[in-house]
Amino acid sequence: MRASRLLSILILLQLRGRVTAEALAAEFEVSLRTIYRDIDELSSAGIPVQSDRGPGGGFQLMAGYKSQINSFESEEAEALSMIGLPGPALALGLGRAASQAHRKLLAGLPPGLRAGSSNMLNCFHLDNHDWYRNQSSLPELPDLPLIARAMLDQRRLALTYQSWSGVRQWQMEPLGLVLKAGAWYLVANSQSRVSSAAKIRSFKVMHISALQVLAQGFERPPDFDLASYWHTAMEQFEHGLRPMQASLRASPEGLQRIAALGSWAAQVVAALPASAGDDKAGENANQVNQVNQVNQANQASQASQASQASQANYTASAWQALELPVENIEQAALMLLGLGPEVEVLAPAALRQRLRELASQCQALHT
């Protein structure tokens, strides 16, 4: 365990340059005293680790030192191919380089580990495109490699962007690229006018045109984390996308249909308490059987009516109320109409009215 941590500390010092003791302690979830002992251990092993005391201090390797770390553990070798994403690499203009790098890494592995890594490549495939969208239907993104290169070189961009609100000119500092559901998004510190304040925003790459890579560079914000930003931005987007609440009643089948609308609806259904009707299922089922047995001989029609009434009481008791976020009245009415008679709208009144209108129109069309 300690040998693995020492090796990891050495790799971090090579990758990051100067690293504080606090950062190392947080990275490996150990105490500061343990980190200081580890640094002493590295120094005793001949690793030239330099330390600076005081504010802004930390540990770093002596300038020019490079360790020859070329051995992989079994799990590391198996995970090696998992970092290779041929589709995205090709879209970013890095397909050939990624293939060559992968071949070099495999060539440096012992034969036994090389077979395990190649086996991982043959056993897993990432397809990040939506259903019913083949490769030929995807939009071409000729600007994507230029954006990626400018982001890595920390060069500013000037471009034209078409959004739902219109076409605008932007200048921006590209901070990251995100591939979500087959679509590329650029995250950038951006401003549409020189006089306006810069703000980190997301842009869909397929809507970018007239791209120019400027000679002006920029400093990447040291505290910016792309994954954290994207997670927060998605939560805010989904919350703002459905600002209204629809009060509903749904049968067990209706709850299943609501959950199938998407993860946002499935979370609402999953948060519901257990149905009160579930506790009475056995009792009501016995009542139905008793009614059928008593009336089976001479009162078949009455038994059928009683059974249906009893079953209806059970079904009604199993219905549950819930609050479902929706975009607007029209979108909600069209969506809920597709759920059939297993869902009843309680409020708002405008949604009930619009649902009645749509249902009447459908009835008239199919009469």
XYZ file of C-alpha atoms in Angstrom:
367
model
C 0.000 0.000 0.000
C 2.746 2.462 0.952
C 4.890 1.503 -2.049
C 1.932 2.218 -4.333
C 1.401 5.612 -2.659
C 5.094 6.503 -3.025
C 4.937 5.709 -6.728
C 1.745 7.752 -7.100
C 3.349 10.736 -5.335
C 6.307 10.542 -7.709
C 3.971 10.488 -10.729
C 1.996 13.478 -9.411
C 5.191 15.469 -8.884
C 6.180 14.760 -12.479
C 2.769 15.678 -13.851
C 1.921 18.726 -11.736
C 5.284 20.211 -10.847
C 4.962 21.836 -7.424
C 2.442 20.170 -5.078
C 1.702 21.161 -1.482
C 1.707 18.714 1.418
C -1.937 19.558 2.083
C -2.885 18.689 -1.518
C -1.057 15.364 -1.315
C -2.670 14.531 2.025
C -6.118 15.245 0.573
C -5.333 13.257 -2.605
C -4.394 10.095 -0.718
C -6.574 10.656 2.368
C -3.699 10.455 4.832
C -2.244 12.806 7.445
C 0.359 15.505 6.810
C 2.799 13.559 8.968
C 2.401 10.548 6.674
C 3.093 12.700 3.614
C 6.270 14.110 5.182
C 7.438 10.566 5.980
C 6.719 9.541 2.374
C 8.760 12.464 1.032
C 11.646 11.478 3.289
C 11.357 7.918 1.984
C 11.547 9.115 -1.618
C 14.585 11.255 -0.823
C 16.288 8.317 0.883
C 15.680 6.257 -2.261
C 17.606 8.811 -4.332
C 14.657 10.745 -5.746
C 15.673 14.446 -5.819
C 12.631 15.980 -4.131
C 12.973 19.653 -3.249
C 10.807 21.236 -0.556
C 9.940 24.888 0.055
C 8.554 26.065 3.379
C 6.049 28.828 4.037
C 3.042 30.181 2.062
C 3.043 28.997 -1.540
C 5.593 26.324 -0.728
C 5.439 22.647 -1.500
C 7.350 19.778 -3.034
C 8.814 19.487 -6.498
C 11.342 17.384 -8.347
C 14.736 18.823 -9.183
C 14.698 20.548 -12.577
C 15.483 18.163 -15.408
C 14.847 14.983 -13.429
C 12.726 12.331 -15.148
C 12.033 8.925 -13.683
C 11.763 5.850 -15.873
C 8.379 4.511 -14.813
C 7.603 1.827 -17.371
C 6.047 -1.031 -15.449
C 2.295 -1.645 -15.243
C 0.295 -3.718 -12.827
C -2.253 -6.153 -14.238
C -5.319 -3.961 -13.598
C -3.541 -0.888 -14.951
C -2.708 -2.747 -18.149
C -6.334 -3.896 -18.531
C -7.597 -0.342 -17.987
C -5.172 1.068 -20.541
C -7.468 0.520 -23.518
C -10.458 1.976 -21.678
C -9.023 5.465 -22.084
C -9.001 5.063 -25.867
C -12.153 6.552 -27.433
C -11.654 6.209 -31.222
C -14.773 8.163 -32.241
C -14.175 11.280 -30.132
C -10.427 11.151 -30.839
C -11.124 11.120 -34.573
C -13.592 14.028 -34.277
C -10.987 16.068 -32.399
C -8.384 15.414 -35.065
C -6.410 13.095 -32.780
C -7.394 9.742 -34.243
C -4.044 8.890 -35.816
C -2.061 10.164 -32.822
C -4.256 8.199 -30.406
C -3.790 4.982 -32.394
C -0.032 5.464 -32.561
C 0.179 6.213 -28.826
C -1.871 3.122 -28.060
C 0.448 0.952 -30.152
C 3.501 2.381 -28.393
C 2.000 1.692 -24.973
C 1.126 -1.868 -25.926
C 4.614 -2.421 -27.317
C 6.117 -1.451 -23.965
C 4.096 -4.058 -22.046
C 5.284 -7.582 -21.271
C 3.551 -10.178 -23.498
C 1.241 -11.393 -20.706
C -0.036 -7.930 -19.844
C -0.249 -6.980 -23.536
C -2.743 -9.799 -24.136
C -4.924 -8.642 -21.238
C -4.997 -5.055 -22.473
C -5.859 -6.125 -26.035
C -8.623 -8.340 -24.637
C -10.187 -5.321 -22.893
C -10.185 -3.455 -26.211
C -12.022 -6.336 -27.909
C -14.583 -6.746 -25.103
C -15.823 -3.159 -24.694
C -17.131 -0.625 -27.199
C -18.452 2.872 -26.549
C -21.271 4.081 -28.822
C -22.189 7.605 -27.754
C -24.744 8.309 -30.491
C -28.507 8.382 -30.021
C -30.700 5.601 -31.370
C -31.810 5.881 -35.000
C -28.891 8.206 -35.805
C -26.299 6.506 -37.967
C -22.875 7.930 -38.680
C -23.928 9.445 -42.016
C -26.719 11.472 -40.385
C -24.404 13.192 -37.899
C -23.461 16.810 -38.659
C -19.935 17.495 -39.822
C -17.906 19.599 -37.387
C -14.891 20.949 -39.296
C -14.221 23.533 -36.587
C -13.963 20.989 -33.770
C -10.237 20.165 -34.230
C -9.434 23.896 -34.409
C -11.353 24.528 -31.197
C -9.571 21.653 -29.461
C -6.166 22.899 -30.575
C -6.932 26.475 -29.487
C -8.121 25.173 -26.110
C -4.920 23.205 -25.548
C -2.743 26.110 -26.736
C -4.790 28.597 -24.657
C -5.654 30.832 -27.608
C -8.741 33.047 -27.725
C -11.507 32.487 -30.279
C -13.785 34.781 -32.265
C -16.896 33.207 -33.773
C -20.507 33.553 -34.820
C -23.093 31.595 -32.859
C -26.733 30.933 -33.725
C -28.986 30.210 -30.761
C -32.740 30.294 -30.231
C -32.482 34.036 -29.485
C -30.675 34.900 -32.739
C -27.216 35.233 -34.261
C -24.483 36.962 -32.246
C -20.740 37.530 -32.410
C -18.657 36.181 -29.534
C -15.110 36.302 -28.272
C -14.138 33.617 -25.813
C -11.490 31.667 -23.982
C -12.109 27.930 -24.618
C -11.914 25.971 -21.360
C -13.311 22.558 -22.237
C -15.162 20.321 -24.684
C -17.967 17.993 -23.586
C -19.482 15.146 -25.603
C -23.065 14.495 -24.466
C -25.497 12.170 -26.251
C -23.545 12.418 -29.501
C -23.339 16.238 -29.489
C -20.235 18.333 -28.753
C -20.425 21.373 -26.469
C -17.797 24.070 -25.956
C -17.453 25.508 -22.452
C -15.807 28.918 -22.606
C -15.282 32.124 -20.683
C -17.148 34.313 -23.160
C -18.485 37.773 -23.931
C -20.552 39.040 -26.871
C -19.320 42.630 -26.575
C -16.047 44.093 -25.360
C -17.972 46.193 -22.847
C -19.895 43.237 -21.398
C -18.591 41.118 -18.537
C -17.114 37.729 -19.378
C -18.982 34.664 -18.114
C -18.502 30.918 -18.442
C -21.158 29.577 -20.830
C -21.846 26.487 -22.930
C -22.114 26.516 -26.734
C -23.241 23.730 -29.039
C -20.419 23.272 -31.547
C -22.728 22.504 -34.479
C -24.162 26.041 -34.202
C -20.731 27.715 -34.451
C -19.645 29.375 -37.698
C -17.021 31.851 -38.940
C -14.513 30.584 -36.401
C -11.231 32.447 -35.995
C -8.333 31.429 -33.761
C -6.798 34.651 -32.448
C -3.154 35.275 -31.662
C -4.126 36.537 -28.223
C -3.569 33.994 -25.463
C -5.219 33.643 -22.066
C -4.576 32.146 -18.651
C -6.772 29.227 -17.720
C -8.535 29.762 -14.354
C -6.628 27.578 -11.886
C -9.771 26.655 -9.933
C -11.947 25.752 -12.940
C -13.104 22.116 -12.974
C -14.880 21.095 -16.180
C -16.749 18.108 -14.729
C -18.065 20.104 -11.753
C -19.135 22.997 -13.962
C -20.974 20.715 -16.388
C -22.772 18.848 -13.614
C -23.993 22.102 -12.056
C -24.958 23.589 -15.422
C -27.014 20.513 -16.315
C -28.875 20.631 -13.012
C -29.704 24.326 -13.520
C -30.773 23.705 -17.121
C -33.094 20.838 -16.219
C -34.607 22.810 -13.343
C -35.224 25.850 -15.553
C -36.559 23.678 -18.381
C -39.599 22.623 -16.345
C -40.612 25.586 -14.167
C -44.279 24.561 -13.764
C -45.842 21.884 -11.563
C -48.747 19.675 -12.639
C -50.788 18.012 -9.890
C -51.734 14.499 -10.985
C -53.403 11.287 -9.835
C -52.110 8.084 -11.369
C -52.844 4.384 -11.207
C -49.988 1.902 -10.725
C -49.872 1.504 -14.512
C -49.945 5.295 -14.858
C -46.984 5.643 -12.510
C -45.019 3.252 -14.686
C -45.890 5.289 -17.782
C -44.883 8.520 -16.043
C -41.551 7.018 -14.978
C -40.891 6.034 -18.602
C -41.024 9.706 -19.661
C -37.445 10.208 -18.511
C -35.101 10.187 -15.533
C -36.571 13.452 -14.227
C -40.050 11.869 -14.041
C -38.732 8.553 -12.737
C -37.182 10.388 -9.772
C -40.587 11.862 -8.874
C -42.234 8.427 -8.993
C -39.423 6.815 -7.006
C -39.827 9.407 -4.236
C -43.513 8.562 -3.690
C -44.494 6.692 -0.512
C -45.843 3.159 -0.749
C -49.383 3.113 -2.109
C -52.100 2.848 0.536
C -53.876 0.433 -1.787
C -50.970 -2.006 -1.593
C -51.716 -2.751 2.079
C -55.343 -3.544 1.254
C -54.642 -5.646 -1.802
C -55.176 -8.992 -0.071
C -58.271 -7.824 1.808
C -59.951 -6.454 -1.302
C -59.009 -9.495 -3.355
C -60.710 -11.748 -0.747
C -63.814 -9.569 -0.903
C -63.943 -9.992 -4.667
C -63.657 -13.787 -4.359
C -66.370 -13.966 -1.685
C -68.776 -11.965 -3.801
C -68.143 -14.217 -6.780
C -68.662 -17.412 -4.753
C -71.914 -16.265 -3.129
C -73.547 -15.158 -6.358
C -72.040 -17.680 -8.752
C -75.059 -20.034 -8.901
C -78.119 -17.876 -9.424
C -76.924 -14.288 -9.622
C -74.204 -14.333 -12.290
C -74.871 -10.853 -13.548
C -75.144 -9.382 -10.070
C -71.942 -11.142 -9.047
C -70.155 -9.676 -12.023
C -71.335 -6.190 -11.116
C -70.336 -6.637 -7.472
C -66.943 -7.987 -8.468
C -66.328 -5.093 -10.809
C -67.388 -2.603 -8.131
C -65.130 -4.187 -5.538
C -62.210 -4.288 -7.947
C -62.867 -0.651 -8.886
C -62.702 0.326 -5.215
C -59.370 -1.440 -4.879
C -58.012 0.158 -8.060
C -59.090 3.646 -6.966
C -57.439 3.194 -3.584
C -54.154 2.320 -5.335
C -54.038 5.603 -7.242
C -51.503 8.102 -5.948
C -51.134 11.855 -6.130
C -47.913 13.453 -7.296
C -46.425 16.753 -8.458
C -44.749 16.499 -11.867
C -42.512 19.301 -13.248
C -43.550 20.372 -16.771
C -42.367 22.943 -19.298
C -45.674 24.659 -20.135
C -49.383 23.959 -20.630
C -49.162 22.887 -24.272
C -46.165 20.611 -23.831
C -47.667 19.041 -20.715
C -51.050 18.428 -22.363
C -49.494 16.705 -25.377
C -47.275 14.610 -23.126
C -49.996 13.551 -20.677
C -52.470 12.779 -23.450
C -50.167 9.960 -24.490
C -50.448 8.340 -21.058
C -54.106 7.445 -21.603
C -56.770 7.113 -18.887
C -54.266 5.987 -16.249
C -53.436 9.577 -15.267
C -55.791 12.359 -14.154
C -54.803 16.026 -14.070
C -55.954 17.777 -10.897
C -54.344 21.179 -11.491
C -53.747 23.660 -12.970
C -57.195 24.228 -14.432
C -55.723 25.460 -17.720
C -53.977 22.132 -18.194
C -57.188 20.185 -17.530
C -59.006 22.379 -20.064
C -56.318 21.956 -22.731
C -56.273 18.192 -22.193
C -60.074 18.065 -22.677
C -59.767 20.070 -25.891
C -57.097 17.781 -27.319
C -59.015 14.648 -26.322
C -62.195 16.012 -27.967
C -60.293 16.789 -31.141
C -58.860 13.272 -31.216
C -62.292 11.783 -30.634
C -63.815 13.862 -33.432
C -60.990 12.894 -35.793
C -61.445 9.170 -35.130
C -65.268 9.048 -35.010
